[in-house]
Amino acid sequence: MHKLTDSFGRQIKYVRLAITDRCNLRCQYCMPAQGIDIVPRKELLTYKEMYRIIRVLTELGVSKVRLTGGEPFVRKDLIGFLEMLSYNDLLDTINITTNGALISKHIQTLENLKKIKNINLSMDSLQADKFHKITRRDVFPEVYKTFELLEKSSLHLKLNVVVQSGFNTDEINDFVQLTQDKDIAVRFIEEMPFNGNGQRNLQETWNFNRILQEITSEYEITEVPSKKSSTSKNYQVKNYVGTIGIIPAFTRTICNDCDRIRITSTGMLKNCLFDDGVFSIRDFLRNGASNEDLKLLFLKLVKEKPKNGFIAEANRKGNVSESMSTIGG
Ligand code: SAM
Ligand code: SF4
């Protein structure tokens, strides 16, 4: 079997697929208050197209998929798609990133779908008023309920916290404290300028080192082993059950071992979070391509994967400013 390998010898094993560009929240770091210009529905990949793309990718050695968006659960019949995707015998793992506002009623179903292993829940504050300010929606009680249900479920829970200067940096160590008796992975993410407007005017830069410094000012932590391709550097407080991680999303010190590609909700292949879309897989399919054509196309396009996110950014035609909801976070 041909494997998807880029020109630096990195084998692609993980695909992030954006289910939609729509979202029920308006997080300040992701999009403007009025939302983004969503694309007409017919421009979104259909579930059948998504299934086909993932099937072909798994035939090329991809074993994990992360479903993201926008908010995956705003798309009608996501559960039906998850069931369909579970039939792919070459796929080991389905992970989902969600804001948690719509999923409390689905948790039992998700547990029953055995390929679903990790849920990444985005929760940037543990305080209802601050959560409202960040997301511009009053949904903290529902998201916190989801958090509690997921924590008790058989699914592995990762908590995504975007560290935002002037909003939630005072809560970093409250999140660390959660790991004392909860078997969760709290992951602090550096904020990136993907919010529909470009770089925000921040009071301070909260990068990897600054976040680590904040944690170590209160806790003694040790590094825990991570997979080579992990997006985070991971730590644990002595005798705590859960772990904490920091994702250098903006300082990009993790690119060397990247094993990921992205497919946006409109079917653009992105070899790197920071590059422009590389190719419309959707149009290729809609023009009658066979699975074999698609395989050859992926093998070719992945050779263009840039060495790292800085090179990808330098090669862009426009500035980094689109919303993460368009890219598929
Ligand atoms: N709606 C879902 C959610 O919020 O989890 C999935 C899509 S969201 C774009 C995926 C992840 O990207 C979330 O954890 C979110 O916090 C993160 N994200 C969005 N915009 C970001 C930015 N500008 N910088 C860093 N992370 C960002
Ligand atoms: Fe929606 Fe997720 Fe973006 Fe927040 S981060 S606006 S929940 S897509």
mmCIF file of N, CA and C and ligand atoms in Angstrom, residues 23 29-30 68-72 97-99 120-122 124 160 162 189-195 249 324-325 328-329, ligand 1:
data_model
loop_
_atom_site.group_PDB
_atom_site.id
_atom_site.type_symbol
_atom_site.label_atom_id
_atom_site.label_comp_id
_atom_site.label_asym_id
_atom_site.label_seq_id
_atom_site.Cartn_x
_atom_site.Cartn_y
_atom_site.Cartn_z
ATOM 1 N N CYS A 23 -21.420 27.938 13.523
ATOM 2 C CA CYS A 23 -21.237 27.730 14.959
ATOM 3 C C CYS A 23 -22.333 28.448 15.736
ATOM 4 N N TYR A 29 -11.863 35.057 20.195
ATOM 5 C CA TYR A 29 -10.585 34.763 19.543
ATOM 6 C C TYR A 29 -10.777 34.010 18.236
ATOM 7 N N CYS A 30 -12.027 33.669 17.930
ATOM 8 C CA CYS A 30 -12.299 32.843 16.742
ATOM 9 C C CYS A 30 -13.061 33.595 15.662
ATOM 10 N N THR A 68 -14.101 18.433 13.563
ATOM 11 C CA THR A 68 -14.108 19.740 14.189
ATOM 12 C C THR A 68 -14.984 20.660 13.348
ATOM 13 N N GLY A 69 -14.765 21.960 13.446
ATOM 14 C CA GLY A 69 -15.578 22.876 12.673
ATOM 15 C C GLY A 69 -15.034 24.281 12.817
ATOM 16 N N GLY A 70 -15.935 25.180 12.788
ATOM 17 C CA GLY A 70 -17.281 25.351 13.281
ATOM 18 C C GLY A 70 -17.604 24.381 14.413
ATOM 19 N N GLU A 71 -18.848 24.336 14.733
ATOM 20 C CA GLU A 71 -19.263 23.394 15.771
ATOM 21 C C GLU A 71 -19.866 22.154 15.098
ATOM 22 N N PRO A 72 -19.178 21.005 15.211
ATOM 23 C CA PRO A 72 -19.662 19.806 14.512
ATOM 24 C C PRO A 72 -21.126 19.480 14.813
ATOM 25 N N THR A 97 -13.766 17.552 18.431
ATOM 26 C CA THR A 97 -13.575 18.804 19.182
ATOM 27 C C THR A 97 -14.903 19.553 19.165
ATOM 28 N N THR A 98 -15.362 19.949 20.337
ATOM 29 C CA THR A 98 -16.690 20.557 20.447
ATOM 30 C C THR A 98 -16.717 21.633 21.514
ATOM 31 N N ASN A 99 -17.656 22.559 21.353
ATOM 32 C CA ASN A 99 -17.823 23.549 22.423
ATOM 33 C C ASN A 99 -18.755 23.033 23.510
ATOM 34 N N ASN A 120 -12.484 16.494 22.814
ATOM 35 C CA ASN A 120 -11.820 17.723 23.239
ATOM 36 C C ASN A 120 -12.918 18.761 23.463
ATOM 37 N N LEU A 121 -13.082 19.127 24.698
ATOM 38 C CA LEU A 121 -14.111 20.110 25.034
ATOM 39 C C LEU A 121 -13.441 21.468 25.219
ATOM 40 N N SER A 122 -13.953 22.466 24.530
ATOM 41 C CA SER A 122 -13.366 23.807 24.668
ATOM 42 C C SER A 122 -14.088 24.543 25.790
ATOM 43 N N ASP A 124 -13.021 27.836 28.188
ATOM 44 C CA ASP A 124 -11.933 28.780 28.464
ATOM 45 C C ASP A 124 -12.043 29.480 29.798
ATOM 46 N N ASN A 160 -9.789 21.946 26.259
ATOM 47 C CA ASN A 160 -9.007 22.951 25.532
ATOM 48 C C ASN A 160 -9.244 24.330 26.143
ATOM 49 N N VAL A 162 -8.002 28.170 25.512
ATOM 50 C CA VAL A 162 -7.198 29.158 24.783
ATOM 51 C C VAL A 162 -6.810 30.253 25.784
ATOM 52 N N ILE A 189 -3.772 26.446 25.184
ATOM 53 C CA ILE A 189 -3.416 26.707 23.778
ATOM 54 C C ILE A 189 -3.009 28.168 23.618
ATOM 55 N N GLU A 190 -1.879 28.399 22.982
ATOM 56 C CA GLU A 190 -1.502 29.779 22.653
ATOM 57 C C GLU A 190 -2.528 30.351 21.669
ATOM 58 N N GLU A 191 -2.940 31.570 21.906
ATOM 59 C CA GLU A 191 -3.893 32.194 20.977
ATOM 60 C C GLU A 191 -3.218 32.511 19.642
ATOM 61 N N MET A 192 -3.931 32.243 18.559
ATOM 62 C CA MET A 192 -3.432 32.562 17.205
ATOM 63 C C MET A 192 -4.320 33.650 16.600
ATOM 64 N N PRO A 193 -3.851 34.334 15.566
ATOM 65 C CA PRO A 193 -4.661 35.442 15.025
ATOM 66 C C PRO A 193 -5.778 35.000 14.081
ATOM 67 N N PHE A 194 -6.305 33.790 14.276
ATOM 68 C CA PHE A 194 -7.365 33.290 13.384
ATOM 69 C C PHE A 194 -8.744 33.646 13.943
ATOM 70 N N ASN A 195 -9.138 34.894 13.793
ATOM 71 C CA ASN A 195 -10.401 35.318 14.398
ATOM 72 C C ASN A 195 -11.269 36.110 13.434
ATOM 73 N N ALA A 249 0.764 26.584 19.721
ATOM 74 C CA ALA A 249 0.087 26.719 18.434
ATOM 75 C C ALA A 249 0.645 27.868 17.606
ATOM 76 N N MET A 324 -10.924 30.549 12.696
ATOM 77 C CA MET A 324 -10.654 29.115 12.907
ATOM 78 C C MET A 324 -11.868 28.285 12.501
ATOM 79 N N SER A 325 -13.024 28.907 12.553
ATOM 80 C CA SER A 325 -14.243 28.208 12.205
ATOM 81 C C SER A 325 -14.287 27.889 10.708
ATOM 82 N N GLY A 328 -11.256 25.173 10.305
ATOM 83 C CA GLY A 328 -11.471 23.887 10.977
ATOM 84 C C GLY A 328 -10.362 23.719 11.988
ATOM 85 N N GLY A 329 -10.665 24.091 13.231
ATOM 86 C CA GLY A 329 -9.616 24.160 14.274
ATOM 87 C C GLY A 329 -9.165 22.812 14.751
HETATM 88 N N1 SAM B 1 -16.443 24.631 17.892
HETATM 89 C C1 SAM B 1 -15.576 23.634 18.363
HETATM 90 C C2 SAM B 1 -14.833 24.086 19.605
HETATM 91 O O1 SAM B 1 -14.833 25.273 19.890
HETATM 92 O O2 SAM B 1 -14.266 23.233 20.257
HETATM 93 C C3 SAM B 1 -14.604 23.121 17.333
HETATM 94 C C4 SAM B 1 -13.963 24.144 16.418
HETATM 95 S S1 SAM B 1 -12.831 25.257 17.223
HETATM 96 C C5 SAM B 1 -12.327 26.252 15.859
HETATM 97 C C6 SAM B 1 -11.473 24.169 17.559
HETATM 98 C C7 SAM B 1 -10.497 24.639 18.582
HETATM 99 O O3 SAM B 1 -9.805 25.765 18.091
HETATM 100 C C8 SAM B 1 -11.122 25.060 19.903
HETATM 101 O O4 SAM B 1 -10.500 24.417 20.980
HETATM 102 C C9 SAM B 1 -10.876 26.542 19.948
HETATM 103 O O5 SAM B 1 -10.736 26.986 21.257
HETATM 104 C C10 SAM B 1 -9.606 26.666 19.131
HETATM 105 N N2 SAM B 1 -9.411 28.003 18.578
HETATM 106 C C11 SAM B 1 -10.279 28.731 17.864
HETATM 107 N N3 SAM B 1 -9.743 29.922 17.513
HETATM 108 C C12 SAM B 1 -8.500 29.942 18.008
HETATM 109 C C13 SAM B 1 -7.442 30.893 17.998
HETATM 110 N N4 SAM B 1 -7.582 32.072 17.401
HETATM 111 N N5 SAM B 1 -6.291 30.574 18.620
HETATM 112 C C14 SAM B 1 -6.136 29.383 19.250
HETATM 113 N N6 SAM B 1 -7.098 28.436 19.287
HETATM 114 C C15 SAM B 1 -8.275 28.711 18.690
#
